[in-house]
PDB file of C-alpha atoms in Angstrom:
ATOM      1  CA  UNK A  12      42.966 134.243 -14.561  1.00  0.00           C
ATOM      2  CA  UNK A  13      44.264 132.995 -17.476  1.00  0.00           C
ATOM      3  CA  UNK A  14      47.983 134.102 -17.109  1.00  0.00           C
ATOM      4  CA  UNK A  15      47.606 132.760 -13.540  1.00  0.00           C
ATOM      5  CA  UNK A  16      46.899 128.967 -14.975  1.00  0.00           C
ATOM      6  CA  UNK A  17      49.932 129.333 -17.361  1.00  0.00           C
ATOM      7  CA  UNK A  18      51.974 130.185 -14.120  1.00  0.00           C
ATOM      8  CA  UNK A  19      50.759 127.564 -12.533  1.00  0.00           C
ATOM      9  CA  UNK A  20      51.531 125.053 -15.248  1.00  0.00           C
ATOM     10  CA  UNK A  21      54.872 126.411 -15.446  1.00  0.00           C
ATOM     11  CA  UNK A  22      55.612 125.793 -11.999  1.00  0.00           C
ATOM     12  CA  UNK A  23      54.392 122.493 -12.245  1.00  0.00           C
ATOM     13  CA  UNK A  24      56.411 121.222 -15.295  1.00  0.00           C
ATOM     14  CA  UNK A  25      60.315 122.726 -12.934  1.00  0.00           C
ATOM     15  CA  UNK A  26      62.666 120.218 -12.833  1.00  0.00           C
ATOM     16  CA  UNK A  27      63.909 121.785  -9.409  1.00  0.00           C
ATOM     17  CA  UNK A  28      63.269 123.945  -6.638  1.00  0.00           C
ATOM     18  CA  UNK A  29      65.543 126.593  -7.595  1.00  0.00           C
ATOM     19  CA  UNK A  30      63.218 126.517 -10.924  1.00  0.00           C
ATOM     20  CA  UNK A  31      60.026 126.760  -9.020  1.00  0.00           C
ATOM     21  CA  UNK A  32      61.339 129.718  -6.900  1.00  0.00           C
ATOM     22  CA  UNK A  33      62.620 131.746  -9.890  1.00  0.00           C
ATOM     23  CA  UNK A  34      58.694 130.869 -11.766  1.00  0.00           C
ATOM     24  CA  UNK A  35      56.902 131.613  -8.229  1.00  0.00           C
ATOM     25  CA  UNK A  36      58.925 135.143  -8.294  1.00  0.00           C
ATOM     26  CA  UNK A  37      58.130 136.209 -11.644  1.00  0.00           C
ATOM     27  CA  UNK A  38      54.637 135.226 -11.669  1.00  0.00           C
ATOM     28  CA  UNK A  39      54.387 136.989  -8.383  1.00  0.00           C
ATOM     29  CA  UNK A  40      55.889 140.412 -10.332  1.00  0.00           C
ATOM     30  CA  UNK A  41      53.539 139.919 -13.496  1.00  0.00           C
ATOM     31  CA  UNK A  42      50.458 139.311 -11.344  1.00  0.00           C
ATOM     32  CA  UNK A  43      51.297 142.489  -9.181  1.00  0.00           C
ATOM     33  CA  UNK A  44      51.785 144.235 -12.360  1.00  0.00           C
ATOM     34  CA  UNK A  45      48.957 143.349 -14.187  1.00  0.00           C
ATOM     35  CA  UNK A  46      46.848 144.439 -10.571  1.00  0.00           C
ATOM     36  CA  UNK A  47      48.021 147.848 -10.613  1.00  0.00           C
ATOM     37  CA  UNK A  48      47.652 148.403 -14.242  1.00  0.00           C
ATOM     38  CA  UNK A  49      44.526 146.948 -14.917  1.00  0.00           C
ATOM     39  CA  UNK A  50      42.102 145.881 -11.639  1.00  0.00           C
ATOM     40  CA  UNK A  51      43.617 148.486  -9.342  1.00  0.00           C
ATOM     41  CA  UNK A  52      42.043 151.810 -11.676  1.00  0.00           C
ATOM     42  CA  UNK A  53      38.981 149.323 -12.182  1.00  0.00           C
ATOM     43  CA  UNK A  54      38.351 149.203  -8.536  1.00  0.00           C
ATOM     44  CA  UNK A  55      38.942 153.108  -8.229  1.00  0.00           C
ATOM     45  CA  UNK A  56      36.473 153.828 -10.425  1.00  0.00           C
ATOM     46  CA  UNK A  57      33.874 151.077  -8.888  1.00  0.00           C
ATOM     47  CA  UNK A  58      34.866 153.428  -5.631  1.00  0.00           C
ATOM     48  CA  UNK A  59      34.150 156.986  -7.542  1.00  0.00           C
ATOM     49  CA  UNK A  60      30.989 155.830  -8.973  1.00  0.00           C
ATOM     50  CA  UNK A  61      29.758 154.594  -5.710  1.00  0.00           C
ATOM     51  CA  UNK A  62      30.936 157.850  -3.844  1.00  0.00           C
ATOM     52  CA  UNK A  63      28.735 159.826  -6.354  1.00  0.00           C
ATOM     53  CA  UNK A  64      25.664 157.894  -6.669  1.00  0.00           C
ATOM     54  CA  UNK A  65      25.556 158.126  -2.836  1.00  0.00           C
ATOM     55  CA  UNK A  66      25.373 162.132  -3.024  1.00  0.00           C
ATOM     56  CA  UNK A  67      23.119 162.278  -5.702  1.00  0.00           C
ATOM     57  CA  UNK A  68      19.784 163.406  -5.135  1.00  0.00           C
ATOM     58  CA  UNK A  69      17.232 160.713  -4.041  1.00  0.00           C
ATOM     59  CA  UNK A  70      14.704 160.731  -7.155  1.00  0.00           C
ATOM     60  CA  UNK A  71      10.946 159.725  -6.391  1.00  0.00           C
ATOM     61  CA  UNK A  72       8.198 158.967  -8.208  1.00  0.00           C
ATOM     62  CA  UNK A  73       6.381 162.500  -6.789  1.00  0.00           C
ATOM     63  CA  UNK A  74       4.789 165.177  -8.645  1.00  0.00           C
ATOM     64  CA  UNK A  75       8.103 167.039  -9.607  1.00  0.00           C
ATOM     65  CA  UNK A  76       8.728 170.764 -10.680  1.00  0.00           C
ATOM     66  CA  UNK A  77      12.245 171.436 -12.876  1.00  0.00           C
ATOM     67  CA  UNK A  78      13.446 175.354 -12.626  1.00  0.00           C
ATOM     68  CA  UNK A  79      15.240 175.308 -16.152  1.00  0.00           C
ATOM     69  CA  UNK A  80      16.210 178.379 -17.573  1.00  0.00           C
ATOM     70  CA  UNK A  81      20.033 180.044 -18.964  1.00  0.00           C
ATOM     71  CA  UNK A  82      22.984 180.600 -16.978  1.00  0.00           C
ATOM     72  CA  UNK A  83      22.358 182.973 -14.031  1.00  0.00           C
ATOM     73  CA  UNK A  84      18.742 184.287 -13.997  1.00  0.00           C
ATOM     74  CA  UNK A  85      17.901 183.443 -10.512  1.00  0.00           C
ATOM     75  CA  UNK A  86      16.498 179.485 -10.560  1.00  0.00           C
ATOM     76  CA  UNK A  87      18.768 178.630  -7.280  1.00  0.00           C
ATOM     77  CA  UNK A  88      17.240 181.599  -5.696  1.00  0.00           C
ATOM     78  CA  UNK A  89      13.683 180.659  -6.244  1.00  0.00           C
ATOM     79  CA  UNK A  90      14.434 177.369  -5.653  1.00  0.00           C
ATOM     80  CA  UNK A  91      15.528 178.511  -1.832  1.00  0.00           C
ATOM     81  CA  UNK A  92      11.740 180.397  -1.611  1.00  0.00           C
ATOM     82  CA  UNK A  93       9.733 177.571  -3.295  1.00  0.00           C
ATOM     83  CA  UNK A  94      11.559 174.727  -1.309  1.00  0.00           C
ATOM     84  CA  UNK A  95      13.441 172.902   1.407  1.00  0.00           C
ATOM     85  CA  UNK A  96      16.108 173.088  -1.426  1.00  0.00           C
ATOM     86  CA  UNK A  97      19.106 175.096  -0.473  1.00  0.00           C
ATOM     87  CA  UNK A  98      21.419 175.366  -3.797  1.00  0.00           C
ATOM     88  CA  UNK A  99      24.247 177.219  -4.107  1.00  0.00           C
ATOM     89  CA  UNK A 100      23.707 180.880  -4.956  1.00  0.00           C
ATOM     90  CA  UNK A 101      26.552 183.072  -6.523  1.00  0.00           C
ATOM     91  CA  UNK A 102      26.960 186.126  -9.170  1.00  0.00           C
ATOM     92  CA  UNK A 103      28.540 184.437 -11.218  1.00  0.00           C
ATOM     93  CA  UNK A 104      27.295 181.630 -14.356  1.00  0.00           C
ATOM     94  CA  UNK A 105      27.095 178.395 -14.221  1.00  0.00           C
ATOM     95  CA  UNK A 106      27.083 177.885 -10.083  1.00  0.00           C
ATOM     96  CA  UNK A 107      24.421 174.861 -10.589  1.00  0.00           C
ATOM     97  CA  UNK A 108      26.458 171.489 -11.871  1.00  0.00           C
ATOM     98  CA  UNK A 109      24.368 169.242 -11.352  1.00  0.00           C
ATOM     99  CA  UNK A 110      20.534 168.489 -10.672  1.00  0.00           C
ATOM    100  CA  UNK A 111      19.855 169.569  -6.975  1.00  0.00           C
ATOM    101  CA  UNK A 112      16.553 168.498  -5.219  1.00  0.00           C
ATOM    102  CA  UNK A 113      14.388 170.448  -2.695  1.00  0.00           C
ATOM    103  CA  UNK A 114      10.694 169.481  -1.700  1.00  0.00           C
ATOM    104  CA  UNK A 115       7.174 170.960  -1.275  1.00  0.00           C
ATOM    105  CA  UNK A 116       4.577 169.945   0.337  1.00  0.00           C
ATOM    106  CA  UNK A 117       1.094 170.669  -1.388  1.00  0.00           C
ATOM    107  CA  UNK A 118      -2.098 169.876  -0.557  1.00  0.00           C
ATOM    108  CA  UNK A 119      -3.669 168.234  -3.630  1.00  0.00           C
ATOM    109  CA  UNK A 120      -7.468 168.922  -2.564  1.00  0.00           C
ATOM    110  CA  UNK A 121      -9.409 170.942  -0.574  1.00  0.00           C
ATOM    111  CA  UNK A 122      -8.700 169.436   2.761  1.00  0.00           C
ATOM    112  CA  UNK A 123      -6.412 166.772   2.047  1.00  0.00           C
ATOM    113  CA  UNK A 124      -3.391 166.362   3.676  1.00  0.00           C
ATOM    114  CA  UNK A 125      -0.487 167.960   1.853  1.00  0.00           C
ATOM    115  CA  UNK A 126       1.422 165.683  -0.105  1.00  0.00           C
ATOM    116  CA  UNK A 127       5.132 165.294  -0.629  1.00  0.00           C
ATOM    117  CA  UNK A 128       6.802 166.781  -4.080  1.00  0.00           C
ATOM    118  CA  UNK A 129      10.101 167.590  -5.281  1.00  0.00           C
ATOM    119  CA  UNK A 130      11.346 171.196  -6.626  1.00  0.00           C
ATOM    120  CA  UNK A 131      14.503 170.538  -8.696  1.00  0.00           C
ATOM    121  CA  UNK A 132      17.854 173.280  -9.609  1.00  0.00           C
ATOM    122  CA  UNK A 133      19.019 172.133 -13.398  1.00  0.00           C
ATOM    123  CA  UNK A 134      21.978 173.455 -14.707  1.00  0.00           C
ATOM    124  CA  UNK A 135      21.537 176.398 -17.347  1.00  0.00           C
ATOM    125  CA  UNK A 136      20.913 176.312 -20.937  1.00  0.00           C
ATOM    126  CA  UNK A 137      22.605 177.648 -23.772  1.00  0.00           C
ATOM    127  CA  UNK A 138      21.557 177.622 -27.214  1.00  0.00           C
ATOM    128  CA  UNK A 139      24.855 176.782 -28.244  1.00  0.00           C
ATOM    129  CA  UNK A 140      25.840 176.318 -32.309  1.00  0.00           C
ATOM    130  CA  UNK A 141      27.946 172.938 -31.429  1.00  0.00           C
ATOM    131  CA  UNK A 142      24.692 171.449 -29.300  1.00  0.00           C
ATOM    132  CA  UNK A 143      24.304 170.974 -25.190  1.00  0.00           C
ATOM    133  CA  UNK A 144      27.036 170.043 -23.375  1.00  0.00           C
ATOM    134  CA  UNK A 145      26.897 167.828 -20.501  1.00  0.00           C
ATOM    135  CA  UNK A 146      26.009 169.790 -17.561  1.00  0.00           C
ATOM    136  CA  UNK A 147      23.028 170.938 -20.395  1.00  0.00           C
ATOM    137  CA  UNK A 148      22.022 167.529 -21.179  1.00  0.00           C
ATOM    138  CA  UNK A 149      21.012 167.008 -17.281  1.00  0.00           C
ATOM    139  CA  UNK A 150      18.410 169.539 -17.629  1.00  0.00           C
ATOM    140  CA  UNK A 151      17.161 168.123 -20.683  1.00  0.00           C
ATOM    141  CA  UNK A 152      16.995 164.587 -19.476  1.00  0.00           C
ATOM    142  CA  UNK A 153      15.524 165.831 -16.014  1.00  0.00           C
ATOM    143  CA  UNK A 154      12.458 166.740 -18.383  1.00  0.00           C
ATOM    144  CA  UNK A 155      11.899 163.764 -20.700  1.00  0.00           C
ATOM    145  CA  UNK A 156      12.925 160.708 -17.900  1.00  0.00           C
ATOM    146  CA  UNK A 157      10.814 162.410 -14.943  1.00  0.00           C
ATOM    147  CA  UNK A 158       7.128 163.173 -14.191  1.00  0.00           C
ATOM    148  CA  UNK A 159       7.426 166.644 -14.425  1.00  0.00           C
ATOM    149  CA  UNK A 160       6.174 170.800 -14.736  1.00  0.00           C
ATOM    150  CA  UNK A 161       8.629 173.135 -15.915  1.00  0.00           C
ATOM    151  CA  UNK A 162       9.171 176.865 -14.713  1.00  0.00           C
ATOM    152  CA  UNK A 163      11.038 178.798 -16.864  1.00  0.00           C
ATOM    153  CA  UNK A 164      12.667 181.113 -15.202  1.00  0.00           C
ATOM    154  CA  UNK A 165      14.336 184.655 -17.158  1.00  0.00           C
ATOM    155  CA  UNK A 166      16.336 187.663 -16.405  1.00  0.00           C
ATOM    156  CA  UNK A 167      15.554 190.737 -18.326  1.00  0.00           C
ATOM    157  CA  UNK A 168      18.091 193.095 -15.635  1.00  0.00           C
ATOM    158  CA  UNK A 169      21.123 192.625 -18.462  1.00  0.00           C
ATOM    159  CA  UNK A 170      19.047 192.842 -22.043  1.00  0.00           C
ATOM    160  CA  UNK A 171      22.515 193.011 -24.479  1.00  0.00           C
ATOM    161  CA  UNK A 172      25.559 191.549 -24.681  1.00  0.00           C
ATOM    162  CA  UNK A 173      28.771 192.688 -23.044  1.00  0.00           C
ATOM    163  CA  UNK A 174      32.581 191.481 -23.353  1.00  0.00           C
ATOM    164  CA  UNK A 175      31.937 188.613 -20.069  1.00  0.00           C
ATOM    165  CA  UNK A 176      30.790 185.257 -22.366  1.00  0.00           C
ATOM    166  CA  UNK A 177      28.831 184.645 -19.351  1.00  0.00           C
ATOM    167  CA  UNK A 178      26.531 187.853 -19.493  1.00  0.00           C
ATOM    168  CA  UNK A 179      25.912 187.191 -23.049  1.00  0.00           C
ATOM    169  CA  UNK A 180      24.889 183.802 -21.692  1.00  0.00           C
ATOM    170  CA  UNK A 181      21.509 185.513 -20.624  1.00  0.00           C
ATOM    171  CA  UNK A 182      21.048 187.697 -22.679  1.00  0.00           C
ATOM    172  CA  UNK A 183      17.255 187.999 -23.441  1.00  0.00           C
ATOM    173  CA  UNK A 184      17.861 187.074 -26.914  1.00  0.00           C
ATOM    174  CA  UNK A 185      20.395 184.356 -26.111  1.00  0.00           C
ATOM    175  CA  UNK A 186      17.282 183.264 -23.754  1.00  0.00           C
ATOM    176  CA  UNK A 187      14.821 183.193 -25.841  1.00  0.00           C
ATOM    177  CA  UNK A 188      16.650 180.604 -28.414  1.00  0.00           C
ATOM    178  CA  UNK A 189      17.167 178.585 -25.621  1.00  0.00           C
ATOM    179  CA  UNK A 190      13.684 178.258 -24.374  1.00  0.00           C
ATOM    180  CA  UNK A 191      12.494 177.593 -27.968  1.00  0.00           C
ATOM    181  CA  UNK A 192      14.640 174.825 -28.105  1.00  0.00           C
ATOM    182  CA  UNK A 193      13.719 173.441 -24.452  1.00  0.00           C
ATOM    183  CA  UNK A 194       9.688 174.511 -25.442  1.00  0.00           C
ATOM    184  CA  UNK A 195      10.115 172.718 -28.704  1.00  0.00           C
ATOM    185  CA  UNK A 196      11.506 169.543 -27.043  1.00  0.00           C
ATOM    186  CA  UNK A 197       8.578 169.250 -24.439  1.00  0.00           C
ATOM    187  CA  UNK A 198       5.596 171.048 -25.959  1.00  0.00           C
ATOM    188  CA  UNK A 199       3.107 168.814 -23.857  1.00  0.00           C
ATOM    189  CA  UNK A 200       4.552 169.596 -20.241  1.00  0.00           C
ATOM    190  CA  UNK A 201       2.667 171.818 -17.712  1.00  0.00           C
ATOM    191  CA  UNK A 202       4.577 174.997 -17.808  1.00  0.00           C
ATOM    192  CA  UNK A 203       4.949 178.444 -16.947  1.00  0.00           C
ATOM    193  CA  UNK A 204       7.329 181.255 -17.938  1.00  0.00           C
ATOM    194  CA  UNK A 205       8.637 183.840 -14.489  1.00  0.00           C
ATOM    195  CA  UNK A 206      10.898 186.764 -14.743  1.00  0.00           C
ATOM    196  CA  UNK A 207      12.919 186.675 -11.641  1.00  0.00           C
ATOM    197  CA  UNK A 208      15.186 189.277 -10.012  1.00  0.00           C
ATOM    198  CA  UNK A 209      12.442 192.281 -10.146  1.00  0.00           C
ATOM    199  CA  UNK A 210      13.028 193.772  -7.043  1.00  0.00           C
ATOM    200  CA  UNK A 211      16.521 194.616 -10.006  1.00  0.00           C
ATOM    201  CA  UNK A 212      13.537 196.689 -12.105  1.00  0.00           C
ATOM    202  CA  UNK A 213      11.775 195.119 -14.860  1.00  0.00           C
ATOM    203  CA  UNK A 214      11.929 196.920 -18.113  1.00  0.00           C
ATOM    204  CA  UNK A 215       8.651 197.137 -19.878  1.00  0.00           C
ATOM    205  CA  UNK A 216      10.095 196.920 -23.102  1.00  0.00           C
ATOM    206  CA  UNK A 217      12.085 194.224 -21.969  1.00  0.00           C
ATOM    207  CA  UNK A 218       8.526 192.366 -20.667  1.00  0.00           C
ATOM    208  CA  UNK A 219       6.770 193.005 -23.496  1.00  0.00           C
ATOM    209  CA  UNK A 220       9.384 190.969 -25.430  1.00  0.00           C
ATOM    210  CA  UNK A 221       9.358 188.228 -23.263  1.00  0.00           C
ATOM    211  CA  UNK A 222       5.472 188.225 -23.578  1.00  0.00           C
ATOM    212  CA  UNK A 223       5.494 188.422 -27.197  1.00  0.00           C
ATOM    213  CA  UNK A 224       7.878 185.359 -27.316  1.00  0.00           C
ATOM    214  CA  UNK A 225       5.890 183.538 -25.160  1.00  0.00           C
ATOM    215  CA  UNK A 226       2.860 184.099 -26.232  1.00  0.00           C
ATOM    216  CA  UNK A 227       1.124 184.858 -22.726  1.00  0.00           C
ATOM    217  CA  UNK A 228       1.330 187.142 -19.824  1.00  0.00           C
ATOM    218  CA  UNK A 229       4.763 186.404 -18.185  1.00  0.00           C
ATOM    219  CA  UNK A 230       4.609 187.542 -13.873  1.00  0.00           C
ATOM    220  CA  UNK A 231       7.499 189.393 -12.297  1.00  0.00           C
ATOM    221  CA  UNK A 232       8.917 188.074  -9.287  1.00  0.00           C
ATOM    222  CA  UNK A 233      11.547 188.817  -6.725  1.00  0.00           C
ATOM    223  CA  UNK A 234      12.927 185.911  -4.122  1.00  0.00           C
ATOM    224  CA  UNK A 235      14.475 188.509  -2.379  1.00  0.00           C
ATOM    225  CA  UNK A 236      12.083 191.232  -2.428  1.00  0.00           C
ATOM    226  CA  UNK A 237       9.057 188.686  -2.303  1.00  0.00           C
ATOM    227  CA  UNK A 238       7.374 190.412  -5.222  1.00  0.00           C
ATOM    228  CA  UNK A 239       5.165 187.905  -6.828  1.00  0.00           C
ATOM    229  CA  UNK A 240       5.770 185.173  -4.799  1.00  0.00           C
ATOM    230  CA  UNK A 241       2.264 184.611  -3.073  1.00  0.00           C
ATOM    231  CA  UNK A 242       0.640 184.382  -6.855  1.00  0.00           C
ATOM    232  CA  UNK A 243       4.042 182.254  -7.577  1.00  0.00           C
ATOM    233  CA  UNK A 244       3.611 179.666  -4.969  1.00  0.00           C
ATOM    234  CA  UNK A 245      -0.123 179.169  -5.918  1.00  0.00           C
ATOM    235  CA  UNK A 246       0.745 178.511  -9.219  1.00  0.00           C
ATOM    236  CA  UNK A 247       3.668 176.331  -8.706  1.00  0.00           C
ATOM    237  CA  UNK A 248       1.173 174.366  -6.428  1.00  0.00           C
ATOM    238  CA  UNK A 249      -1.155 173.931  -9.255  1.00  0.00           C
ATOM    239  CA  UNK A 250       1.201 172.552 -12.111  1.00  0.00           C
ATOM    240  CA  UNK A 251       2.259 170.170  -9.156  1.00  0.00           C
ATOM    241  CA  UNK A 252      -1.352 169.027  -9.071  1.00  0.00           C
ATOM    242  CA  UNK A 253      -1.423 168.954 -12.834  1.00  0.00           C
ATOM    243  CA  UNK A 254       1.531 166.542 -12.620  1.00  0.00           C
ATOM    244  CA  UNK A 255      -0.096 164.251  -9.566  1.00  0.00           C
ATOM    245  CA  UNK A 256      -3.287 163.750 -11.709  1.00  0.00           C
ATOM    246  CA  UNK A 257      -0.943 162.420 -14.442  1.00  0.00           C
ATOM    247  CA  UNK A 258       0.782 160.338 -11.985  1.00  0.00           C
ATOM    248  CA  UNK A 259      -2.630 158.399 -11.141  1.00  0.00           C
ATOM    249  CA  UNK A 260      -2.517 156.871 -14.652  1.00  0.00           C
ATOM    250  CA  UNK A 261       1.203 156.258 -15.183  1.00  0.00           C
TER     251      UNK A 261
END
């Protein structure tokens, strides 16, 4: 704007018309240049942001249930048994990107008329020397900004590390730091620890460890074998409750 009124004062101090032209012209360039170098990527971006807050999930203020967990253990999975949610599911780490939303429907007293709540996909955790990355720091913001129960979800079917980074990703030791440092964050929040993949086998040794971690019984359960999931779903319907009663006084 302010180059614009310098222009214009320009063209109002010519002496000719063959002046005005030439000041008309070259204002005309330097305006078109200072568009596509500076309000042309502004606008882009505007666009981009726009694009991806309309596919974003559609956050309410419902009793809410985060699957966190490391890289690969079978959260999308559940998610698919537990939900309308339909992630992506693939054997390979780090498939989930982003937060993905699926929803429940739970009856919050005897007779009542189920209620609406949302089952969310988080992207895994490490417990990385350098901190969480970005993808990581959506799962730990999904926890402290909503009204939310967390499921932790493991995989004890690859115990020790092998040459692929993202085995070692979830490992059970590797899993273990990380759900100290998720456990440590959010000691208050209803939550409940789930091996996953057992219809894979379940090492005892393997559950034992988990349990000891823990501190508490830890359930087996399989989304594709549906081990575990009746006991699952009743449970997941009662942090969900846990969370609504919270939600009366918030």
């Amino acid at each position: 704007v302010k180059r614009g009124k310098e222009r214009a004062g320009e063209v109002k101090g010519a002496g000719s018309r063959r002046e005005v032209e030439v000041f008309l012209e070259s204002a005309k360039e330097e305006l078109t240049s200072l568009w596509s170098d500076t309000v042309a990527p502004l606008i882009v971006r505007v666009q981009s942001f726009h694009k991806e807050l309309r596919t974003s999930p559609q956050y309410k203020r419902q009793p809410t249930l985060i699957l966190a967990g490391s890289p690969n253990v079978g959260k999308s999975s559940l998610i698919r048994r537990l939900s309308s949610g339909k992630p992506e599911v693939a054997e390979y780490s780090f498939t989930t990107k982003n937060v993905q939303l699926g929803h429940r429907k739970v009856p919050m007293s005897s007779g009542a008329a189920p209620t609406e709540c949302q089952v969310m996909d988080s992207p895994g955790v490490l417990a990385r020397p350098g901190g969480m990355n970005a993808m990581e720091s959506l799962t730990v913001e999904s926890c402290r900004l909503l009204p939310a129960a967390v499921m932790w979800v493991w995989d004890v079917t690859k115990p020790y590390a092998d040459a692929d980074a993202g085995e070692q990703a979830s490992t059970v030791e590797t899993q273990m730091r990380a759900r100290k440092i998720m456990r440590d964050m959010f000691p208050k929040r209803p939550w409940i620890d789930v091996i996953a993949k057992a219809d894979l086998g379940v090492d005892p040794r393997m559950r034992a460890g988990v349990e000891e971690a823990v501190g508490k019984e830890v359930q087996a359960v399989s989304s594709v074998s549906g081990e575990g999931m009746e006991r699952l779903e009743g449970d997941v319907d009662g942090l969900l409750r846990e969370v609504a009663k919270v939600l009366e006084y918030i």
